[in-house]
Amino acid sequence: MDTKCFDVAVIGAGPAGMAVACACAERGLTTAVVAPQPTRPWPQRFGVWGAELRGRLEAESFAEVFSRPFVQLDERRRIELGTEYARLDTQTLHDHLHARARDVVLFDASVTEVVHAPRVSHLHLREGEPIQATVVVDASGAGSPFVQREGRDAPAFQAAYGEVIDVKAHPYRQGEMALMDFRGDEEGVPTFLYAMPLSPTRVFVEETSLVARPAVPYETLQRRLYRRLHRMGLEVESTLDRELCLIPMGGSLPRRSQRIVAFGAAGGMVHPATGYQVARALRLAPVAAEALERGLRTGPLHAARSAYEVIWPRAQLRAWELYRFGMLVLCDLDRVQLRAFMDAFFRLPPATWQGFMQGSLSPTEICSAMWRVFGFATSDLRQTLLAMGTNRRGSRLLLRAAMPGNPL
Ligand SMILES: Cc1cc2nc3c(=O)[nH]c(=O)nc-3n(C[C@H](O)[C@H](O)[C@H](O)COP(=O)(O)OP(=O)(O)OC[C@H]3O[C@@H](n4cnc5c(N)ncnc54)[C@H](O)[C@@H]3O)c2cc1C
């Protein structure tokens, strides 16, 4: 085993950890990744907006590209989104990152503790000798125990139950996929169908709760999915695979003054209102690596600071509070209001709603988008939005957006 001191040790071999480790190694930094079974395939099916990663990933990383994603609010109202949506080929993405990681040293181990000395950090492992590194990147997923956070805001959850099913035929035409299909959603917390045809007789169907607190249980989602498939007249011939999805969203962000650089889901990078994260991690990995390299010339604390400055610049912190406000709103809307909200949201110009979903708008653009959604909203929804903007939780987030870093 290599016992030298690495420039960078990354905890976790998920998409975020591998992307940042590759980017560090490609800049000539000696890099380690520590994770149990670090080459193990990732189980998730990642969906991304095509434009987000076009040109950044090899073409074969896109398993399916849908040119006609849509949102179906009820029997009559269907919104054609007019932009590409893609499913990533998780195995290909995984293999590409591992191929790029040829200079990264992989350790098959779990980190139990990180202890900082003035110029080096020691990663204690459940299995084997400690590893030393000048700077530690924590990409160990949501709920990491190693990251200090700015506050104690509890997350809300996106929950979904999905199956890949074979059917005689499905209703989706060439290029179509249902980003949200609300038809027949008739009780309790709102959920919708997310459906991706994989062939003329195979489809991935997922009953999804966009964001809720507490999480909608899997049994509820599964029951609703089966009812929905029955209503749609889809006869399931066989079930090939299942997906259980629980994504914590909108918890407190990492403290920017700490020595550990939190990245990916560990670093609060999951979009609080949509649950998307992977594209963001892939985009930010080279930027974070460049900042780490620059900062490492002056020591570990500088390296961490300079990484946090590019991952969480002040404008992004303000934007995140606004997205978290969006999450609060979504958690509190009932079924009718959620549909009215989506109807208003997708009336925004495509670049604006896409920017919102990808988390790439500036705080001013988000505020302007929110006002426009308010303007498009029904009067019932407007009253609810006003109440949320002025109640204690909502106004706290809006104030924090004006004064980021303030532990209001
Ligand atoms: C089912 C599902 C579907 C999702 N779909 C999407 C989607 O379509 N689009 C999207 O953008 N996001 C999606 N997400 C959300 C999020 O993007 C993913 O969870 C993503 O995998 C997070 O990447 P990550 O690398 O930050 O963490 P993870 O993928 O959670 O990886 C964490 C890594 O850390 C390791 N680890 C954990 N603890 C330790 C330890 N103590 N020591 C060493 N290693 C450790 C783990 O073994 C793993 O290798 C989905 C999430 C789920 C659960």
JSON list of C-alpha atoms in Angstrom, two decimals, residues 36 86 133 147 169 183 246 323 363 373:
[
{"chain": "A", "resi": 36, "resn": "PRO", "atom": "CA", "xyz": [-15.73, 0.69, 0.11]},
{"chain": "A", "resi": 86, "resn": "ALA", "atom": "CA", "xyz": [-31.44, 12.60, -21.54]},
{"chain": "A", "resi": 133, "resn": "ALA", "atom": "CA", "xyz": [-3.27, 14.05, 2.45]},
{"chain": "A", "resi": 147, "resn": "VAL", "atom": "CA", "xyz": [-18.70, 17.94, 7.18]},
{"chain": "A", "resi": 169, "resn": "ALA", "atom": "CA", "xyz": [-47.20, -1.40, -26.11]},
{"chain": "A", "resi": 183, "resn": "ARG", "atom": "CA", "xyz": [-53.28, 12.62, -14.41]},
{"chain": "A", "resi": 246, "resn": "LEU", "atom": "CA", "xyz": [-34.72, 8.91, -1.66]},
{"chain": "A", "resi": 323, "resn": "TYR", "atom": "CA", "xyz": [-34.14, 27.67, -4.30]},
{"chain": "A", "resi": 363, "resn": "PRO", "atom": "CA", "xyz": [-30.24, 35.58, -7.53]},
{"chain": "A", "resi": 373, "resn": "VAL", "atom": "CA", "xyz": [-44.60, 32.83, -11.71]}
]
